Amino acid sequence: MSVTVRVPAKVNVQLAVGAARPDGFHDLANVFLAVGLYDEVTVTTADELTVTCEGPDADQVPLDRTNLAARAALALAGRRGIEPAVHIHIAKDIPVAGGMAGGSADGAGALLACNELWRAGASRAELLAICADLGSDVPFSLVGGAALGTGRGERLTALDVGSTFHWVFAMAGRGLSTPAVFREFDRLAEGHDIPEPVASRDLLDALAKGDADALAAAVSNDLQPAALSLFPDLADTLDAGRAAGALTALVSGSGPTTAFLVRDTASAQKVSEALLASGTCRTVRTATAPAPGATVLPPFDTGAHADA
Ligand code: C5P
């Protein structure tokens, strides 16, 4: 018995970061937008918990119990008092350590898949609670679409999106650690007053209207200076995309993936080619947004049908 779940990546169109809290996390106003780059997580009944991964970045994915997909299976099994006897296979298309919630996607995907496989009957609310325990971005990977995340990003309010947005993503030659980027944010913030993070009205209106120019004017990422401080070459990638006609360019989440909002598929093509030609990134992908959240895929059809 197998269940496969498809889960999207995300870009943060606004990431407002408050001062460090006593627990070390930061309060956020985090506007998530799910984008059409996906990991597929397949869980299969097995003798014990194992994880395998395929894809261009597969060698960077931990296959032990630190993997968020394994932790998700352990969390649900623990709540139901059952053995987490499952093989988890991750077909990985979302960049690893890229600021696009690839690990979170695998956590949400494995959780939904195990809930189906084990007929565990967890409600949406229980799944969201488990996701929030797994990591700040994991609840959004489950719900997809667009949402405002508050608290450490795990408390979600769904947002309206009026149209399809076109994006280009440039993957960097190495990853960035999210905790390291937040630590750099704290270091750069020393001696400054950090305002409470609030969602931008202009940005929410631009999303709701589906107005790409207004969205481009309103995007912001408070982690971008920290990511650029740790990875200064990203500035060249941002410049190359802007010069090729992107409406705006920003670091995705904690980076180092850079995100370029473009007007249409023709512009996406032009910006992609320019980014590749610039030699400032490892690879380039295009995707549209919003994308649906974690979705159980229909069982694989082998094409072999029994005669009637
Ligand atoms: O929640 P998650 O495990 O994904 O967070 C990874 C790390 O990112 C945390 O350990 C923390 O260093 C940082 N973080 C933060 N504030 C948030 C979310 C994450 O400082 N709101």
Tab-separated table of C-alpha atoms and ligand atoms in Angstrom:
chain	number	residue	atom	x	y	z
A	1	MET	CA	0.000	0.000	0.000
A	2	SER	CA	1.336	3.428	-1.027
A	3	VAL	CA	0.096	6.998	-0.880
A	4	THR	CA	1.731	9.895	-2.776
A	5	VAL	CA	1.284	13.555	-1.845
A	6	ARG	CA	2.422	16.515	-3.937
A	7	VAL	CA	3.526	19.619	-1.997
A	8	PRO	CA	4.453	23.093	-3.305
A	9	ALA	CA	7.392	25.388	-2.593
A	10	LYS	CA	6.797	28.919	-1.314
A	11	VAL	CA	8.099	32.421	-1.787
A	12	ASN	CA	7.583	35.105	0.852
A	13	VAL	CA	6.268	38.263	-0.801
A	14	GLN	CA	6.523	40.030	2.548
A	15	LEU	CA	8.722	38.910	5.420
A	16	ALA	CA	8.565	41.444	8.248
A	17	VAL	CA	10.737	40.309	11.168
A	18	GLY	CA	10.432	41.547	14.759
A	19	ALA	CA	13.030	41.461	17.531
A	20	ALA	CA	14.250	38.093	18.873
A	21	ARG	CA	11.822	36.658	21.444
A	22	PRO	CA	12.941	35.069	24.724
A	23	ASP	CA	12.542	31.624	23.072
A	24	GLY	CA	14.958	32.664	20.297
A	25	PHE	CA	12.277	32.790	17.583
A	26	HIS	CA	11.162	36.035	15.952
A	27	ASP	CA	7.608	37.286	15.578
A	28	LEU	CA	6.798	37.646	11.899
A	29	ALA	CA	4.322	39.119	9.499
A	30	ASN	CA	4.983	36.542	6.820
A	31	VAL	CA	3.019	36.656	3.567
A	32	PHE	CA	3.448	33.228	2.005
A	33	LEU	CA	2.665	32.502	-1.637
A	34	ALA	CA	2.772	28.856	-2.771
A	35	VAL	CA	4.492	28.416	-6.138
A	36	GLY	CA	4.236	25.614	-8.672
A	37	LEU	CA	7.492	23.798	-7.901
A	38	TYR	CA	6.753	20.558	-6.111
A	39	ASP	CA	8.185	17.722	-4.078
A	40	GLU	CA	6.318	14.395	-4.166
A	41	VAL	CA	6.347	12.324	-0.995
A	42	THR	CA	5.365	8.645	-1.259
A	43	VAL	CA	4.799	6.545	1.862
A	44	THR	CA	4.668	2.764	1.589
A	45	THR	CA	3.954	0.179	4.276
A	46	ALA	CA	7.311	-1.338	5.388
A	47	ASP	CA	8.954	-3.170	8.290
A	48	GLU	CA	10.542	-0.047	9.745
A	49	LEU	CA	10.903	3.698	9.180
A	50	THR	CA	13.271	4.485	6.298
A	51	VAL	CA	13.752	7.513	4.043
A	52	THR	CA	15.089	7.722	0.490
A	53	CYS	CA	15.359	10.732	-1.814
A	54	GLU	CA	15.867	11.333	-5.531
A	55	GLY	CA	16.452	14.576	-7.434
A	56	PRO	CA	19.248	17.030	-8.272
A	57	ASP	CA	19.896	17.980	-4.585
A	58	ALA	CA	19.205	14.496	-3.159
A	59	ASP	CA	22.736	14.086	-1.770
A	60	GLN	CA	22.133	17.033	0.597
A	61	VAL	CA	18.957	15.576	2.135
A	62	PRO	CA	19.352	13.820	5.525
A	63	LEU	CA	17.898	10.295	5.424
A	64	ASP	CA	17.750	9.777	9.187
A	65	ARG	CA	15.150	10.745	11.771
A	66	THR	CA	16.125	14.430	11.569
A	67	ASN	CA	14.378	14.590	8.169
A	68	LEU	CA	11.117	16.515	8.656
A	69	ALA	CA	9.241	13.817	6.710
A	70	ALA	CA	10.457	11.165	9.170
A	71	ARG	CA	9.630	13.451	12.103
A	72	ALA	CA	6.117	13.936	10.732
A	73	ALA	CA	5.553	10.158	10.506
A	74	LEU	CA	6.929	9.695	14.047
A	75	ALA	CA	4.684	12.479	15.394
A	76	LEU	CA	1.477	11.028	13.929
A	77	ALA	CA	2.376	7.440	14.869
A	78	GLY	CA	3.184	8.609	18.420
A	79	ARG	CA	-0.212	10.279	18.775
A	80	ARG	CA	-2.003	7.117	17.607
A	81	GLY	CA	0.202	4.680	19.547
A	82	ILE	CA	1.180	2.807	16.381
A	83	GLU	CA	4.531	1.769	14.886
A	84	PRO	CA	5.888	4.240	12.284
A	85	ALA	CA	6.536	1.280	9.956
A	86	VAL	CA	6.739	3.114	6.680
A	87	HIS	CA	9.148	3.757	3.844
A	88	ILE	CA	9.179	7.435	2.828
A	89	HIS	CA	10.422	8.314	-0.638
A	90	ILE	CA	10.926	11.968	-1.551
A	91	ALA	CA	11.058	12.968	-5.219
A	92	LYS	CA	12.709	16.329	-4.646
A	93	ASP	CA	12.343	19.233	-7.044
A	94	ILE	CA	12.388	22.076	-4.476
A	95	PRO	CA	15.941	23.331	-3.805
A	96	VAL	CA	17.503	22.154	-0.532
A	97	ALA	CA	18.391	24.872	2.037
A	98	GLY	CA	17.086	27.376	-0.507
A	99	GLY	CA	14.553	29.496	1.386
A	100	MET	CA	11.613	27.869	-0.433
A	101	ALA	CA	10.403	25.600	2.406
A	102	GLY	CA	11.513	22.358	0.742
A	103	GLY	CA	12.064	20.549	4.046
A	104	SER	CA	8.766	21.877	5.380
A	105	ALA	CA	7.017	20.646	2.232
A	106	ASP	CA	8.325	17.127	2.872
A	107	GLY	CA	7.114	17.283	6.490
A	108	ALA	CA	3.606	18.357	5.486
A	109	GLY	CA	3.547	15.826	2.627
A	110	ALA	CA	4.614	12.879	4.762
A	111	LEU	CA	2.097	13.814	7.443
A	112	LEU	CA	-0.820	13.943	5.010
A	113	ALA	CA	0.332	10.750	3.279
A	114	CYS	CA	0.680	8.805	6.568
A	115	ASN	CA	-2.721	10.055	7.711
A	116	GLU	CA	-4.185	8.485	4.551
A	117	LEU	CA	-2.081	5.302	4.587
A	118	TRP	CA	-2.804	4.553	8.237
A	119	ARG	CA	-6.413	5.814	8.034
A	120	ALA	CA	-5.422	7.754	11.142
A	121	GLY	CA	-8.344	10.158	10.774
A	122	ALA	CA	-6.511	13.290	11.920
A	123	SER	CA	-8.649	16.375	11.328
A	124	ARG	CA	-7.329	19.421	9.480
A	125	ALA	CA	-6.910	21.135	12.865
A	126	GLU	CA	-4.859	18.231	14.283
A	127	LEU	CA	-2.716	18.087	11.134
A	128	LEU	CA	-2.068	21.841	11.394
A	129	ALA	CA	-1.099	21.491	15.080
A	130	ILE	CA	1.388	18.723	14.244
A	131	CYS	CA	2.752	20.836	11.367
A	132	ALA	CA	3.283	23.808	13.721
A	133	ASP	CA	5.267	21.543	16.094
A	134	LEU	CA	7.450	20.401	13.185
A	135	GLY	CA	8.444	23.917	12.060
A	136	SER	CA	7.264	27.465	11.490
A	137	ASP	CA	6.703	27.066	7.723
A	138	VAL	CA	5.190	23.564	7.768
A	139	PRO	CA	1.518	24.597	8.282
A	140	PHE	CA	1.692	26.742	5.148
A	141	SER	CA	3.056	23.845	3.110
A	142	LEU	CA	-0.099	21.940	4.043
A	143	VAL	CA	-2.562	24.711	3.112
A	144	GLY	CA	-0.814	26.371	0.122
A	145	GLY	CA	-2.433	29.200	-1.847
A	146	ALA	CA	-1.554	32.453	-0.113
A	147	ALA	CA	-1.650	33.179	3.589
A	148	LEU	CA	-0.471	35.619	6.235
A	149	GLY	CA	1.597	33.852	8.898
A	150	THR	CA	1.880	35.529	12.309
A	151	GLY	CA	3.481	34.401	15.554
A	152	ARG	CA	6.638	32.639	14.352
A	153	GLY	CA	4.833	32.192	11.016
A	154	GLU	CA	2.724	29.188	12.000
A	155	ARG	CA	-0.585	30.988	12.682
A	156	LEU	CA	-2.206	31.320	9.275
A	157	THR	CA	-4.926	33.482	7.777
A	158	ALA	CA	-5.826	32.606	4.179
A	159	LEU	CA	-5.494	35.457	1.670
A	160	ASP	CA	-7.322	36.157	-1.599
A	161	VAL	CA	-5.268	36.189	-4.786
A	162	GLY	CA	-6.931	37.828	-7.802
A	163	SER	CA	-4.831	36.396	-10.602
A	164	THR	CA	-1.928	34.155	-11.559
A	165	PHE	CA	1.546	35.595	-10.934
A	166	HIS	CA	4.584	34.539	-12.971
A	167	TRP	CA	7.912	33.948	-11.234
A	168	VAL	CA	11.480	33.006	-12.082
A	169	PHE	CA	13.705	31.481	-9.394
A	170	ALA	CA	17.501	31.390	-9.494
A	171	MET	CA	19.070	28.628	-7.419
A	172	ALA	CA	22.442	29.407	-5.867
A	173	GLY	CA	25.541	27.232	-5.857
A	174	ARG	CA	25.269	26.564	-2.120
A	175	GLY	CA	22.629	26.701	0.615
A	176	LEU	CA	22.127	29.040	3.571
A	177	SER	CA	21.140	27.906	7.062
A	178	THR	CA	17.919	29.569	8.253
A	179	PRO	CA	19.100	29.854	11.899
A	180	ALA	CA	22.359	31.436	10.673
A	181	VAL	CA	20.421	34.034	8.651
A	182	PHE	CA	18.226	34.891	11.660
A	183	ARG	CA	21.395	35.189	13.808
A	184	GLU	CA	22.859	37.567	11.230
A	185	PHE	CA	19.572	39.538	11.297
A	186	ASP	CA	20.011	39.861	15.095
A	187	ARG	CA	23.624	40.936	14.698
A	188	LEU	CA	22.750	43.615	12.112
A	189	ALA	CA	19.816	44.765	14.290
A	190	GLU	CA	21.964	45.336	17.389
A	191	GLY	CA	21.535	48.892	18.701
A	192	HIS	CA	18.479	49.529	16.484
A	193	ASP	CA	14.804	49.677	17.446
A	194	ILE	CA	13.000	46.819	15.694
A	195	PRO	CA	9.335	47.670	14.991
A	196	GLU	CA	6.519	45.154	15.482
A	197	PRO	CA	6.066	43.235	12.229
A	198	VAL	CA	2.845	44.161	10.406
A	199	ALA	CA	1.440	43.041	7.068
A	200	SER	CA	1.482	45.716	4.361
A	201	ARG	CA	-2.006	46.840	3.301
A	202	ASP	CA	-0.689	47.738	-0.167
A	203	LEU	CA	0.756	44.263	-0.565
A	204	LEU	CA	-2.427	42.476	0.509
A	205	ASP	CA	-4.461	44.693	-1.864
A	206	ALA	CA	-2.059	43.951	-4.739
A	207	LEU	CA	-2.409	40.209	-4.128
A	208	ALA	CA	-6.190	40.419	-3.912
A	209	LYS	CA	-6.386	42.439	-7.146
A	210	GLY	CA	-3.889	40.230	-8.941
A	211	ASP	CA	-1.928	43.396	-9.840
A	212	ALA	CA	1.680	42.374	-10.609
A	213	ASP	CA	3.014	45.975	-10.800
A	214	ALA	CA	1.505	46.867	-7.430
A	215	LEU	CA	2.807	43.610	-5.938
A	216	ALA	CA	6.284	44.343	-7.322
A	217	ALA	CA	6.209	47.773	-5.657
A	218	ALA	CA	5.125	46.327	-2.302
A	219	VAL	CA	7.281	43.199	-1.790
A	220	SER	CA	9.786	43.271	1.070
A	221	ASN	CA	12.028	40.867	2.942
A	222	ASP	CA	13.640	41.933	6.220
A	223	LEU	CA	15.955	38.898	6.038
A	224	GLN	CA	17.419	40.048	2.712
A	225	PRO	CA	20.195	42.254	4.208
A	226	ALA	CA	21.222	39.337	6.453
A	227	ALA	CA	21.218	36.856	3.545
A	228	LEU	CA	23.247	39.286	1.409
A	229	SER	CA	25.681	39.859	4.269
A	230	LEU	CA	26.352	36.090	4.442
A	231	PHE	CA	26.222	35.620	0.656
A	232	PRO	CA	27.228	38.943	-1.018
A	233	ASP	CA	27.296	37.444	-4.543
A	234	LEU	CA	23.493	37.185	-4.468
A	235	ALA	CA	23.431	40.929	-5.242
A	236	ASP	CA	24.805	40.117	-8.722
A	237	THR	CA	21.997	37.613	-9.342
A	238	LEU	CA	19.381	40.173	-8.238
A	239	ASP	CA	20.939	42.792	-10.554
A	240	ALA	CA	21.014	40.391	-13.523
A	241	GLY	CA	17.293	39.627	-13.176
A	242	ARG	CA	16.343	43.278	-12.768
A	243	ALA	CA	18.401	44.257	-15.823
A	244	ALA	CA	16.562	41.604	-17.877
A	245	GLY	CA	13.193	43.193	-17.090
A	246	ALA	CA	11.936	41.536	-13.902
A	247	LEU	CA	9.259	43.675	-12.206
A	248	THR	CA	11.048	43.081	-8.919
A	249	ALA	CA	13.804	40.893	-7.494
A	250	LEU	CA	14.174	39.643	-3.932
A	251	VAL	CA	15.713	36.924	-1.827
A	252	SER	CA	13.205	34.139	-1.123
A	253	GLY	CA	12.759	33.804	2.650
A	254	SER	CA	16.139	33.224	4.292
A	255	GLY	CA	17.688	32.538	0.859
A	256	PRO	CA	19.810	31.943	-1.016
A	257	THR	CA	17.262	31.318	-3.800
A	258	THR	CA	16.418	34.617	-5.495
A	259	ALA	CA	12.906	35.298	-6.796
A	260	PHE	CA	11.918	37.446	-9.783
A	261	LEU	CA	8.345	38.551	-10.387
A	262	VAL	CA	7.728	38.902	-14.149
A	263	ARG	CA	4.763	40.016	-16.218
A	264	ASP	CA	4.111	36.912	-18.325
A	265	THR	CA	5.597	33.705	-19.729
A	266	ALA	CA	7.539	35.575	-22.443
A	267	SER	CA	9.216	37.756	-19.834
A	268	ALA	CA	9.850	34.682	-17.677
A	269	GLN	CA	11.726	33.131	-20.589
A	270	LYS	CA	13.791	36.273	-21.197
A	271	VAL	CA	14.704	36.706	-17.511
A	272	SER	CA	15.553	32.996	-17.196
A	273	GLU	CA	17.910	33.119	-20.169
A	274	ALA	CA	19.602	36.284	-18.903
A	275	LEU	CA	20.083	34.811	-15.429
A	276	LEU	CA	21.628	31.648	-16.836
A	277	ALA	CA	23.862	33.632	-19.190
A	278	SER	CA	24.998	35.872	-16.305
A	279	GLY	CA	26.750	32.920	-14.667
A	280	THR	CA	25.562	34.178	-11.254
A	281	CYS	CA	23.438	31.138	-10.365
A	282	ARG	CA	23.475	27.345	-10.579
A	283	THR	CA	20.122	26.850	-12.273
A	284	VAL	CA	16.885	28.663	-13.049
A	285	ARG	CA	13.230	27.602	-12.814
A	286	THR	CA	9.963	29.266	-13.756
A	287	ALA	CA	6.712	28.742	-11.873
A	288	THR	CA	3.308	30.308	-11.451
A	289	ALA	CA	1.507	31.163	-8.225
A	290	PRO	CA	-0.631	30.589	-6.280
A	291	ALA	CA	-0.310	26.787	-6.188
A	292	PRO	CA	-2.508	24.417	-4.178
A	293	GLY	CA	-1.277	23.016	-0.857
A	294	ALA	CA	-0.388	19.408	-0.082
A	295	THR	CA	-2.562	17.169	-2.282
A	296	VAL	CA	-3.021	13.398	-2.262
A	297	LEU	CA	-2.402	12.173	-5.828
A	298	PRO	CA	-4.649	9.535	-7.372
A	299	PRO	CA	-3.127	6.014	-7.294
A	300	PHE	CA	-0.660	5.484	-10.156
A	301	ASP	CA	-2.503	4.126	-13.201
A	302	THR	CA	-0.381	1.432	-14.863
A	303	GLY	CA	-2.635	1.493	-17.920
A	304	ALA	CA	-3.378	-2.235	-17.423
A	305	HIS	CA	-7.126	-2.668	-17.158
A	306	ALA	CA	-8.887	-5.946	-16.465
A	307	ASP	CA	-11.214	-7.046	-19.249
A	308	ALA	CA	-14.852	-6.388	-18.471
B	1	C5P	O1	10.590	26.793	12.859
B	1	C5P	P1	11.814	26.295	12.166
B	1	C5P	O2	12.373	25.049	12.814
B	1	C5P	O3	11.662	26.152	10.706
B	1	C5P	O4	12.905	27.405	12.375
B	1	C5P	C1	14.247	27.199	12.054
B	1	C5P	C2	15.084	28.265	12.744
B	1	C5P	O5	14.814	29.537	12.156
B	1	C5P	C3	14.787	28.451	14.209
B	1	C5P	O6	15.553	27.572	14.988
B	1	C5P	C4	15.178	29.887	14.444
B	1	C5P	O7	16.582	29.995	14.548
B	1	C5P	C5	14.786	30.557	13.142
B	1	C5P	N1	13.446	31.166	13.178
B	1	C5P	C6	13.249	32.321	13.911
B	1	C5P	N2	12.014	32.902	13.933
B	1	C5P	C7	10.988	32.367	13.238
B	1	C5P	C8	11.172	31.197	12.470
B	1	C5P	C9	12.421	30.626	12.457
B	1	C5P	O8	14.169	32.826	14.549
B	1	C5P	N3	9.811	32.969	13.265
